[in-house]
Coordinates of C-alpha atoms in Angstrom, one line a residue:
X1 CA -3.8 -30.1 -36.1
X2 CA -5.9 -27.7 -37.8
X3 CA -8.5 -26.0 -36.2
X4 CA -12.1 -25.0 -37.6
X5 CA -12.6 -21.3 -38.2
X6 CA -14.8 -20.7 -34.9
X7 CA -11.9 -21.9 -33.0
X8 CA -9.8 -20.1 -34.9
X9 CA -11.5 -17.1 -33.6
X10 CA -11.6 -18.1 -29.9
X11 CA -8.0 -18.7 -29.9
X12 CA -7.6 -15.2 -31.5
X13 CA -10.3 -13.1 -29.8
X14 CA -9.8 -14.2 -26.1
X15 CA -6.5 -12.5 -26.0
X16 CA -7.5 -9.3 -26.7
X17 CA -9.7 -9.1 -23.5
X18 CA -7.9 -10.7 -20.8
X19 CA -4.7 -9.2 -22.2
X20 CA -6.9 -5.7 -21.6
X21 CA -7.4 -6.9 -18.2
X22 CA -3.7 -7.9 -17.3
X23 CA -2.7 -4.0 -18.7
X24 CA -5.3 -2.1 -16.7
X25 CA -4.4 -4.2 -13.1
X26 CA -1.0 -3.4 -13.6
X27 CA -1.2 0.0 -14.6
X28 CA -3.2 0.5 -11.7
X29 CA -0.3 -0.9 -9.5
X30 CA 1.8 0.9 -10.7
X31 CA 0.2 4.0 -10.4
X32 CA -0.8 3.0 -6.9
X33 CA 3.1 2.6 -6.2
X34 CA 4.3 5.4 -7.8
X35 CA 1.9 8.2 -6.4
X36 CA 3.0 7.4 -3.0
X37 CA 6.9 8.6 -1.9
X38 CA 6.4 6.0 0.8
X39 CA 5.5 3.1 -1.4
X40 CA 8.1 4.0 -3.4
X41 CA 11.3 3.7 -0.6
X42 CA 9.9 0.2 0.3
X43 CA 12.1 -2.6 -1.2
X44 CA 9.0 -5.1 -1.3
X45 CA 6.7 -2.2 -3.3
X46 CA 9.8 -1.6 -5.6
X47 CA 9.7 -5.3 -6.4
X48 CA 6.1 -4.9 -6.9
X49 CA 6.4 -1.8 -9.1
X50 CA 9.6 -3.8 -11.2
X51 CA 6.8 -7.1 -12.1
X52 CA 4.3 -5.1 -13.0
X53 CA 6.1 -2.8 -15.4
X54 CA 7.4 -6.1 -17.5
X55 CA 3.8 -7.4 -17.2
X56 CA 2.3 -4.1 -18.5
X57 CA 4.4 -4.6 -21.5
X58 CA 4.5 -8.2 -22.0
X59 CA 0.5 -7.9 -21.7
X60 CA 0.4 -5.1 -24.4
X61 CA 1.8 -8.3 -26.9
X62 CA -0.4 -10.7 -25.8
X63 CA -3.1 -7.8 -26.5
X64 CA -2.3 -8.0 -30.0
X65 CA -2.6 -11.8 -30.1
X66 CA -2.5 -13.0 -33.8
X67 CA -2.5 -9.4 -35.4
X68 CA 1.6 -9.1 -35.7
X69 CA 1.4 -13.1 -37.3
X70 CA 2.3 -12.2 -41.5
X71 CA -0.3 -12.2 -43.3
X72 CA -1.7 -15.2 -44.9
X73 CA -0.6 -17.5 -43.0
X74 CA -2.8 -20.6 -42.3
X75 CA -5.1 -21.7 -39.9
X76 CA -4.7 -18.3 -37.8
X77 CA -7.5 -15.7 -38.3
X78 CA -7.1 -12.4 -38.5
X79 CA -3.2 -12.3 -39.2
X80 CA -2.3 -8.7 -40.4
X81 CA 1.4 -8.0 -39.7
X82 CA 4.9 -9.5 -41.3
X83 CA 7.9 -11.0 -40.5
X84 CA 9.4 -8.0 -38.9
X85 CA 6.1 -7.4 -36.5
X86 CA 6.2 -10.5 -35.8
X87 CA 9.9 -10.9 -34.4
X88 CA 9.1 -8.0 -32.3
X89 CA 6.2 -9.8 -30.8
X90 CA 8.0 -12.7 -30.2
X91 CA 11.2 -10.9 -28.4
X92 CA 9.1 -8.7 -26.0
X93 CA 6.9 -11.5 -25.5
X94 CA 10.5 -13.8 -24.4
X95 CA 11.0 -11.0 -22.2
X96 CA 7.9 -11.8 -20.3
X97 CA 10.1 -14.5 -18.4
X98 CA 10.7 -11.4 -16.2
X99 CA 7.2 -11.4 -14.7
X100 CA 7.0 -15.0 -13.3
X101 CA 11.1 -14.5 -11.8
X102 CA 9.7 -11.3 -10.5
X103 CA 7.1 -13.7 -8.8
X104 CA 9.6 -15.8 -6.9
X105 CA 11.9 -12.6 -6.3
X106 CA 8.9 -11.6 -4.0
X107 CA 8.0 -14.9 -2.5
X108 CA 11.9 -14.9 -1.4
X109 CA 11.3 -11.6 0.3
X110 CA 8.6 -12.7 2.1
X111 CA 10.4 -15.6 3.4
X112 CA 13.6 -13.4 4.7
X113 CA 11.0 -10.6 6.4
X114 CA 8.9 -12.7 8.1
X115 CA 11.0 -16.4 8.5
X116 CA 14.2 -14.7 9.0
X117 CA 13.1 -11.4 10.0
X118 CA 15.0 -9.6 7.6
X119 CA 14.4 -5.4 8.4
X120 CA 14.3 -3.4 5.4
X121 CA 17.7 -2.2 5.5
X122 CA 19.2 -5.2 5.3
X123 CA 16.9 -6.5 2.4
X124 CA 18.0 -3.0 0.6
X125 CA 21.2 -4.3 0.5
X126 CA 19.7 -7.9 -1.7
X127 CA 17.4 -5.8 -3.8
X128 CA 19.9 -5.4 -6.4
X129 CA 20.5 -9.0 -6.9
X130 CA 16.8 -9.3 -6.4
X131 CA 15.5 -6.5 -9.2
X132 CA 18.6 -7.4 -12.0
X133 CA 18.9 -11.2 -12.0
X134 CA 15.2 -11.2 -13.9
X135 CA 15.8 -8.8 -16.3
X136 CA 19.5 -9.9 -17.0
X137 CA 17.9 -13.3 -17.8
X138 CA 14.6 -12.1 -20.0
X139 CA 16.9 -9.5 -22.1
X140 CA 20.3 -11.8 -22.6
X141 CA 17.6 -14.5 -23.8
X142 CA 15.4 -12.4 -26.3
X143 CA 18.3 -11.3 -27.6
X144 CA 19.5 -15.1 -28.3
X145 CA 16.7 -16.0 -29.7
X146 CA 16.7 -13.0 -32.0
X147 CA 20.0 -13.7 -33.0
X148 CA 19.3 -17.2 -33.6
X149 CA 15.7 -16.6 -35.6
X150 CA 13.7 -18.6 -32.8
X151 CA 10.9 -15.9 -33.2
X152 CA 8.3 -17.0 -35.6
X153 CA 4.4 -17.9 -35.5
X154 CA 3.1 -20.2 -32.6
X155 CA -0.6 -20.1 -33.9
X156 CA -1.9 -17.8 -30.6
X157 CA 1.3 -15.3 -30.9
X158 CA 4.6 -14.8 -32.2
X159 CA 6.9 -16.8 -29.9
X160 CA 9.9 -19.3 -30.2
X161 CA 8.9 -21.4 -32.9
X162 CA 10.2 -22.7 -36.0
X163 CA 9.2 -22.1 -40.1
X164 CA 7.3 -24.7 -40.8
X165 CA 5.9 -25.4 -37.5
X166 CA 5.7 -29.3 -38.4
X167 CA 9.7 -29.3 -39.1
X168 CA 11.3 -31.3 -36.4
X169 CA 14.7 -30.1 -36.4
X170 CA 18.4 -31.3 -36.1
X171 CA 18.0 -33.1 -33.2
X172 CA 14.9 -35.1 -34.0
X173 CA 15.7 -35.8 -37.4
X174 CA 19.4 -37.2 -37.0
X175 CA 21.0 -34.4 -37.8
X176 CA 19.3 -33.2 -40.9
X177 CA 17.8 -29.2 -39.8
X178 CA 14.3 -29.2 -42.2
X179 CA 13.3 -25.5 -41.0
X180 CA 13.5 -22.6 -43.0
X181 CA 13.9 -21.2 -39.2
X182 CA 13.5 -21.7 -36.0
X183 CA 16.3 -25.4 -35.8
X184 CA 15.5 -27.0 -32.8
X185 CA 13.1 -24.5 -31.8
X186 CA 11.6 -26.7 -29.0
X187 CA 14.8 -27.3 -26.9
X188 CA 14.8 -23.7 -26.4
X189 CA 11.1 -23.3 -25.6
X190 CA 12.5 -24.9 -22.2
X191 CA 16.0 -23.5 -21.6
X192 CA 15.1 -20.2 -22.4
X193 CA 11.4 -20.0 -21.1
X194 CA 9.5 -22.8 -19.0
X195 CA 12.7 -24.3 -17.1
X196 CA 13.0 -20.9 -15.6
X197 CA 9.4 -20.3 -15.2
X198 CA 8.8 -24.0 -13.4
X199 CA 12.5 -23.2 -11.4
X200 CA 10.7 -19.9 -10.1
X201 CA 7.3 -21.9 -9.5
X202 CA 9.6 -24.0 -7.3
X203 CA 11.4 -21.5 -5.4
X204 CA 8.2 -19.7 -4.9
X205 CA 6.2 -22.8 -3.8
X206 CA 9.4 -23.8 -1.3
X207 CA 9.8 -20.1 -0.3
X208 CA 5.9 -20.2 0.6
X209 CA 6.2 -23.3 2.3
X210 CA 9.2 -22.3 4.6
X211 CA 6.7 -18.8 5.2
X212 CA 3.6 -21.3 6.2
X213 CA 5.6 -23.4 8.5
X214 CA 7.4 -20.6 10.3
X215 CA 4.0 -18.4 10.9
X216 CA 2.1 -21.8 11.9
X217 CA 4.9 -22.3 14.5
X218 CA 4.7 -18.8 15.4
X219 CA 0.9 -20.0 16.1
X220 CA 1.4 -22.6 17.6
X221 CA 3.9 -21.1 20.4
X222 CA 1.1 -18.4 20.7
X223 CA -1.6 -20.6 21.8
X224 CA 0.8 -22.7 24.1
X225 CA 1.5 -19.1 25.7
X226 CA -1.8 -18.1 26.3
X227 CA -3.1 -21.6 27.6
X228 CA -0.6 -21.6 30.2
X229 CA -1.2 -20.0 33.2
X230 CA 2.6 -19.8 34.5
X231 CA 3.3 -17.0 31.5
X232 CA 0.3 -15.0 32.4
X233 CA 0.4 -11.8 33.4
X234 CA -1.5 -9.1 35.7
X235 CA -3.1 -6.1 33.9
X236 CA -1.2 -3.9 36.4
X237 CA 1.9 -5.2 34.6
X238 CA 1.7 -1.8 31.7
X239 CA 5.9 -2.9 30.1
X240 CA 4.8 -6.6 30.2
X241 CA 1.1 -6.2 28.5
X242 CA 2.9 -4.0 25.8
X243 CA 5.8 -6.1 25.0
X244 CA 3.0 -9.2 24.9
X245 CA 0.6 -7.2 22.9
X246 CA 3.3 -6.5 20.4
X247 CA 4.2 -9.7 19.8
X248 CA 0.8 -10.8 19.0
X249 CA 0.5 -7.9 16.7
X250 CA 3.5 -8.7 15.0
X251 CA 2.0 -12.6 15.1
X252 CA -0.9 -11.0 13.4
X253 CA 0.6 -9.3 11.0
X254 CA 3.1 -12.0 10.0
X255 CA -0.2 -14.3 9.1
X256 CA -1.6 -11.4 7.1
X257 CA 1.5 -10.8 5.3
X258 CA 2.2 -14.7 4.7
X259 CA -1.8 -15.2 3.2
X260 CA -0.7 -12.5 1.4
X261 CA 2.1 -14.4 -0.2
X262 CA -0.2 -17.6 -0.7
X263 CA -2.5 -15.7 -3.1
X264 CA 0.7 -14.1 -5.2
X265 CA 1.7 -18.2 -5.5
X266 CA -1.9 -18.9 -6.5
X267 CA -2.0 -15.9 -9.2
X268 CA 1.3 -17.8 -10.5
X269 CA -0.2 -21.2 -10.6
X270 CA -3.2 -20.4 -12.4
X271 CA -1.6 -18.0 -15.1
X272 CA 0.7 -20.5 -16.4
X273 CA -0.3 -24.0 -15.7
X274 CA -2.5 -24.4 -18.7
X275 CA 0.6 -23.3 -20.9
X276 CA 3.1 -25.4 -19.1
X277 CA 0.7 -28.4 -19.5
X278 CA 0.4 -27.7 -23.2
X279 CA 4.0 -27.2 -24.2
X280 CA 4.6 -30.6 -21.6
X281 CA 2.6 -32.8 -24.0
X282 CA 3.8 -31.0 -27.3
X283 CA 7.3 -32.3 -26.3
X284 CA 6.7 -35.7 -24.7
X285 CA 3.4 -37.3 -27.4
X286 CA 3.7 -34.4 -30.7
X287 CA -0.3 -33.2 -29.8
X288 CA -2.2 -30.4 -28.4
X289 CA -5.4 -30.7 -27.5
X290 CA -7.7 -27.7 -27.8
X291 CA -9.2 -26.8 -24.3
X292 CA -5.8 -26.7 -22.8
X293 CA -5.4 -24.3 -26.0
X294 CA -7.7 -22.3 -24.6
X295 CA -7.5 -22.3 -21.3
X296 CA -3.7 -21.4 -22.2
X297 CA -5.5 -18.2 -24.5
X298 CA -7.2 -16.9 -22.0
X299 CA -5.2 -17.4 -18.6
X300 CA -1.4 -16.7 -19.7
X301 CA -1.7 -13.4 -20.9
X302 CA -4.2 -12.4 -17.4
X303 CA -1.0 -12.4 -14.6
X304 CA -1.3 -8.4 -14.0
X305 CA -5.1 -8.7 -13.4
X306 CA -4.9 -11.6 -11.0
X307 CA -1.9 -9.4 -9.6
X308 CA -4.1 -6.2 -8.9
X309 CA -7.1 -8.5 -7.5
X310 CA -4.2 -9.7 -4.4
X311 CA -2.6 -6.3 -4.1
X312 CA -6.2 -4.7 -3.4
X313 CA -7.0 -7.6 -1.4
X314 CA -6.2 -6.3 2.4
X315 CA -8.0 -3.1 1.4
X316 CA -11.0 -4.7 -0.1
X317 CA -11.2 -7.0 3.4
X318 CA -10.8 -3.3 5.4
X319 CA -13.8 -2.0 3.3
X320 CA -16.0 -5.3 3.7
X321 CA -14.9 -5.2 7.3
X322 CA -16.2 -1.3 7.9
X323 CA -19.4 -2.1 5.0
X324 CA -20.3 -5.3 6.2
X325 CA -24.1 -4.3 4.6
X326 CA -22.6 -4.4 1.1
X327 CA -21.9 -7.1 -1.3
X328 CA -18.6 -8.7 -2.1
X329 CA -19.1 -6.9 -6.3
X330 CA -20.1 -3.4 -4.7
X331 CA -16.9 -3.4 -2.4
X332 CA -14.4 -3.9 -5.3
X333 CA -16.5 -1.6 -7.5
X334 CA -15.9 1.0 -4.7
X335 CA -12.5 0.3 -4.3
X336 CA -12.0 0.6 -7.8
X337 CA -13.7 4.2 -8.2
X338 CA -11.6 5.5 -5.4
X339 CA -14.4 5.4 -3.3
X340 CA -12.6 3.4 -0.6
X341 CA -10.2 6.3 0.1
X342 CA -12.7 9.2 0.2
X343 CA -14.4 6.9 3.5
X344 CA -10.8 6.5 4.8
X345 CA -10.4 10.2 5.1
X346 CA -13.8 11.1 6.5
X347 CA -12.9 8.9 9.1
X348 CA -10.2 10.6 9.9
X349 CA -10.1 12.1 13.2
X350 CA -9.7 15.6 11.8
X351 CA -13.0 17.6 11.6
X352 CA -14.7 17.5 8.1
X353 CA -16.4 20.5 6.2
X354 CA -19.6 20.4 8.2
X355 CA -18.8 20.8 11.7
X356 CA -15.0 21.9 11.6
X357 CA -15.9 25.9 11.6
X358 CA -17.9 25.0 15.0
X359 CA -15.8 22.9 16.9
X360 CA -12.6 24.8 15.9
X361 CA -14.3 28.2 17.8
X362 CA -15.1 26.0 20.6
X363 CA -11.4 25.0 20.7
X364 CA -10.2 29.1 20.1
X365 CA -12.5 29.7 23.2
X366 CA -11.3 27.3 25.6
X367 CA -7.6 27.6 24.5
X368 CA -7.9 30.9 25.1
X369 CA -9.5 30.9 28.5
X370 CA -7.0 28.2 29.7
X371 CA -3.9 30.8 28.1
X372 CA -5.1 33.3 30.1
X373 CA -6.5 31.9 33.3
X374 CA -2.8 30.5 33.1
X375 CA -1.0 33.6 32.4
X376 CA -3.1 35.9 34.9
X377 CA -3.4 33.7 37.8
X378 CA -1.2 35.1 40.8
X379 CA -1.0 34.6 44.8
X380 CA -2.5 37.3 45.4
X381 CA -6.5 39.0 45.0
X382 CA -5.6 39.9 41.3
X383 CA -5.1 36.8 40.8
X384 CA -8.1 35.3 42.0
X385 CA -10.0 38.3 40.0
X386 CA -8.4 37.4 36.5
X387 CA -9.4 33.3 36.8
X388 CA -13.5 35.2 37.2
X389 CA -12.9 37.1 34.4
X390 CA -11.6 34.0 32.5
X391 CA -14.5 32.4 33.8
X392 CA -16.7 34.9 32.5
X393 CA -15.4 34.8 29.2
X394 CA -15.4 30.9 28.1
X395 CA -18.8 29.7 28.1
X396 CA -19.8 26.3 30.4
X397 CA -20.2 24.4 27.4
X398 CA -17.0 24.7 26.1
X399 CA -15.0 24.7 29.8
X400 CA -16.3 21.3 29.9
X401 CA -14.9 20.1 26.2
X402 CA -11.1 19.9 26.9
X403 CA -10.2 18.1 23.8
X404 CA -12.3 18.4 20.8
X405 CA -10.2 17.1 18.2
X406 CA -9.1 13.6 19.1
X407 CA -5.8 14.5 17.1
X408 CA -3.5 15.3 19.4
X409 CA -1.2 17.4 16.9
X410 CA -3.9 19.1 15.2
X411 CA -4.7 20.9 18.6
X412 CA -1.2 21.5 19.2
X413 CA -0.8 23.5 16.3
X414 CA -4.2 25.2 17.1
X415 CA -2.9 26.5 20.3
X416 CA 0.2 28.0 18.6
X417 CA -1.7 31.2 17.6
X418 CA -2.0 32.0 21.6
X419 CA 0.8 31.1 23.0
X420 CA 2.2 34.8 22.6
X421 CA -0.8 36.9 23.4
X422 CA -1.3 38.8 26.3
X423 CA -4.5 38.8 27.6
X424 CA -4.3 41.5 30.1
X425 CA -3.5 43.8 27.0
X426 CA -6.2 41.7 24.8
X427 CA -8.9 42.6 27.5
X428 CA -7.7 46.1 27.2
X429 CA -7.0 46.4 30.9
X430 CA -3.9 48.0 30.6
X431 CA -0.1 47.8 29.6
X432 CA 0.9 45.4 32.1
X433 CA 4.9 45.6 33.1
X434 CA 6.8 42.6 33.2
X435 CA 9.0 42.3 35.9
X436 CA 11.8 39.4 36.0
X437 CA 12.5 39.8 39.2
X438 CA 11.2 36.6 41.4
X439 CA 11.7 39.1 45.0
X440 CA 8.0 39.1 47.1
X441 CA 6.9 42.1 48.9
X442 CA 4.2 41.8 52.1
X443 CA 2.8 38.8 50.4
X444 CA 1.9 40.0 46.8
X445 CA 3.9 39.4 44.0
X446 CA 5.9 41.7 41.6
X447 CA 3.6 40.7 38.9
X448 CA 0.7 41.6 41.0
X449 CA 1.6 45.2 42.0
X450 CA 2.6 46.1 38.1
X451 CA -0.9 45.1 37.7
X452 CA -2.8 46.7 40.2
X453 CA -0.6 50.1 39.1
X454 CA -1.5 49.8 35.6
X455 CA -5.2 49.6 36.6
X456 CA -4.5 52.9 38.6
X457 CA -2.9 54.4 35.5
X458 CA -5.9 53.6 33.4
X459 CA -8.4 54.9 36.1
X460 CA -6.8 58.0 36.1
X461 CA -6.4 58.7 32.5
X462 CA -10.2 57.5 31.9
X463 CA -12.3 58.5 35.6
X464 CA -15.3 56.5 35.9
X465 CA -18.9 58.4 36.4
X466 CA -19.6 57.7 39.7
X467 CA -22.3 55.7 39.7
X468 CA -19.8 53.5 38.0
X469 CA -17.0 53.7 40.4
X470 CA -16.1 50.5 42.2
X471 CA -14.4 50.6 46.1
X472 CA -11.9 48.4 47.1
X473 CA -8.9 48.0 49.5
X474 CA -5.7 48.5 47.9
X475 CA -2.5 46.7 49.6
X476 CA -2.2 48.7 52.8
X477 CA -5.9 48.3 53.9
X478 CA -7.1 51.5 53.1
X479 CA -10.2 51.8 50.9
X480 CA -10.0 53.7 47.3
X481 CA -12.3 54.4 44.0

């Protein structure tokens, strides 16, 4: 039926937003995939990265809503383009099937990771199969309906339709084809288009089903386990509490991963349910009623933004978790800004700007103590003389801060530039000799004797005043300057 010019331009208009939306969600996905190398090795971020790409360009069509429709056509407003933009429209559009098949491609991998626990190199192995079946079917069908001049005006877009859209075709009008073009058009709205669409709603909602089920009993062991005291076990028990603590972070994780999966299905559901109902009572009672119109305006072409709102979901749950003080609008507006990953790395256990120049000479001192309180001590007097002068050279307020980084690796590789200085030659005390052999003479060791003669070297070569002269015994009891 006709529609009056304001809903006219409802029908018309609506698209151009949402199908805004759907492009800037999943450009943002795929952006967020492809910047990361690790993203981009997983099988279930590849799958990801596949549906959004066909989205991005099935939403660019949608964008363009009635523009590509030849002009002067009827009851459409705003229709600018011709026959030729207007095929175009309809074939990339048809190849949107991709998207929802996509959709039930992931739902399947969720069920084989955490139902069958599937490890990802044995799903690398069905990410072929899982990546070529929807784009074998979306291209081998645009090209049949192209062949077969299925792409024509459908009011909101360009779409399988036939020329005039009242014709009924072959079938419907005992063999007698009244289109111009288009024949039959409506048999192949469903064979090419919504029977694969409701066939991967299916598979998804079963696949999400089988997922629910298998976390729930997951659960449901869980509790048992804890609630019985026969399983429990003593905290002195370290190989037991890990293997137990993994499993219910694995549980965890499975429950996170499978709500995960739930609000992918719900994206699904509401994207094309208004467009499914529509076409569902075109077919069966010849009438289309013009909030389900609507509805089907606005939601169908929206898939990539729902998509982007569940892929940021865990991290917009991290960020209310860490920001409980803000509201639910100023955490995605955050997220959205990159905000979000500025907090993540000032969290990080690596010093920031402000107080890395401090605590790193803290850590230089005390490495540098320890290296040589380490390096100098021996059995004998000289030894206990170089752990005072150590003493004497790391401050008590950084003997007592052992660690002060957090990350282990970081001060690993801050110890590195010490690890081959002397400090005997770094105090300027002397040359000292190294001497490999282990042998022990009266007591002292080798080490110990090189170093008590390289003091005597440097004595000699630069005599003390003697006010500044210092006695001692040397090894054989007798007393020297």
């Amino acid at each position: 039926m006709p529609w009056s010019e304001i809903q006219q331009k409802h029908l018309s208009i609506w698209p151009h937003f949402t199908g805004t939306l759907s492009m800037i969600g999943s450009g943002l996905i795929i952006h967020q995939v492809l910047r990361s190398p690790k993203n981009r090795k997983r099988v279930y971020h590849r799958l990801l990265l596949a549906m959004s790409i066909c989205d991005f360009n099935t939403s660019f069509w949608y964008f363009l809503s009635t523009w590509p429709i030849p002009a002067g056509t009827s009851n459409v407003f705003a229709p600018s383009g011709t026959q030729a933009s207007c095929t175009a429209q309809g074939f990339f559009i048809q190849c949107g099937i991709a998207t929802p098949l996509y959709n039930a491609a992931l739902a399947f991998y969720y069920l084989l990771t955490i139902r069958y626990q599937w490890r990802e190199k044995r799903m690398k192995k069905a990410e072929r199969y899982l990546l070529a079946v929807p784009l074998v079917w979306a291209s081998g069908t645009s090209l049949a309906a192209l062949g077969m001049t299925l792409l024509n005006n459908a009011n909101l877009w360009c779409w399988i339709s036939s020329v005039p859209l009242g014709c009924k075709g072959s079938l419907r009008n005992d063999g007698v084809n009244d289109c111009e073009r288009g024949n039959n058009q409506w048999i192949y709205r469903w064979i090419f288009f919504y029977g694969p669409l409701w066939a991967a709603i299916l598979l998804s909602g079963v696949s999400m089903l089988l997922t629910y089920l298998s976390v729930a009993q997951t659960e449901k062991a869980s509790s048992k386990w804890k609630n019985n005291d026969t399983f429990k076990y003593e905290p002195t028990d370290s190989a037991l509490r890990k293997k137990k603590e993994k499993e219910e972070s694995d549980r965890k994780h499975s429950k996170q991963v499978s709500s995960q999966a739930f609000y992918y299905l719900m994206a699904f559901f509401f994207s094309w349910t208004p467009a499914t109902l529509t076409r569902l009572i075109q077919m069966v009672w010849y009438k289309t009623y013009y909030p389900l119109i609507l509805l089907m305006a606005i939601f169908t072409p929206m898939q990539g933004f729902l998509n982007y709102l569940v892929y940021m979901r865990p991290r917009w749950l991290a960020y209310r978790k860490r920001h409980p003080e803000w509201g639910r609008c100023m955490a995605f507006a955050m997220i959205f800004r990159g905000e979000f990953h500025k907090n993540t790395e000032s969290t990080n256990v690596r010093p920031t700007n402000g107080t890395s120049q401090e605590t790193r000479g803290k850590m230089f001192s005390t490495v540098r103590g320890r290296r040589f309180s380490r390096k100098s001590s021996v059995s004998s007097g000289a030894g206990r003389s170089s752990i005072d002068m150590s003493a004497s050279i790391v401050p008590e307020e950084h003997k007592e801060e052992e660690h002060p980084f957090e990350d282990v690796e970081e001060h690993k590789e801050e110890e590195r530039p010490f690890e081959d200085v002397d400090p005997e030659v770094t105090l300027g005390s002397g040359e000292q000799k190294e001497e490999k052999s282990p042998d022990v003479e009266d007591g002292t060791s080798v080490v110990a004797k090189s170093s008590l003669r390289s003091s005597f070297r440097v004595l000699e070569e630069n005599p003390l005043d003697e006010d500044k002269k210092v006695h001692f015994e040397n090894e054989d009891g007798e007393v020297v300057q």
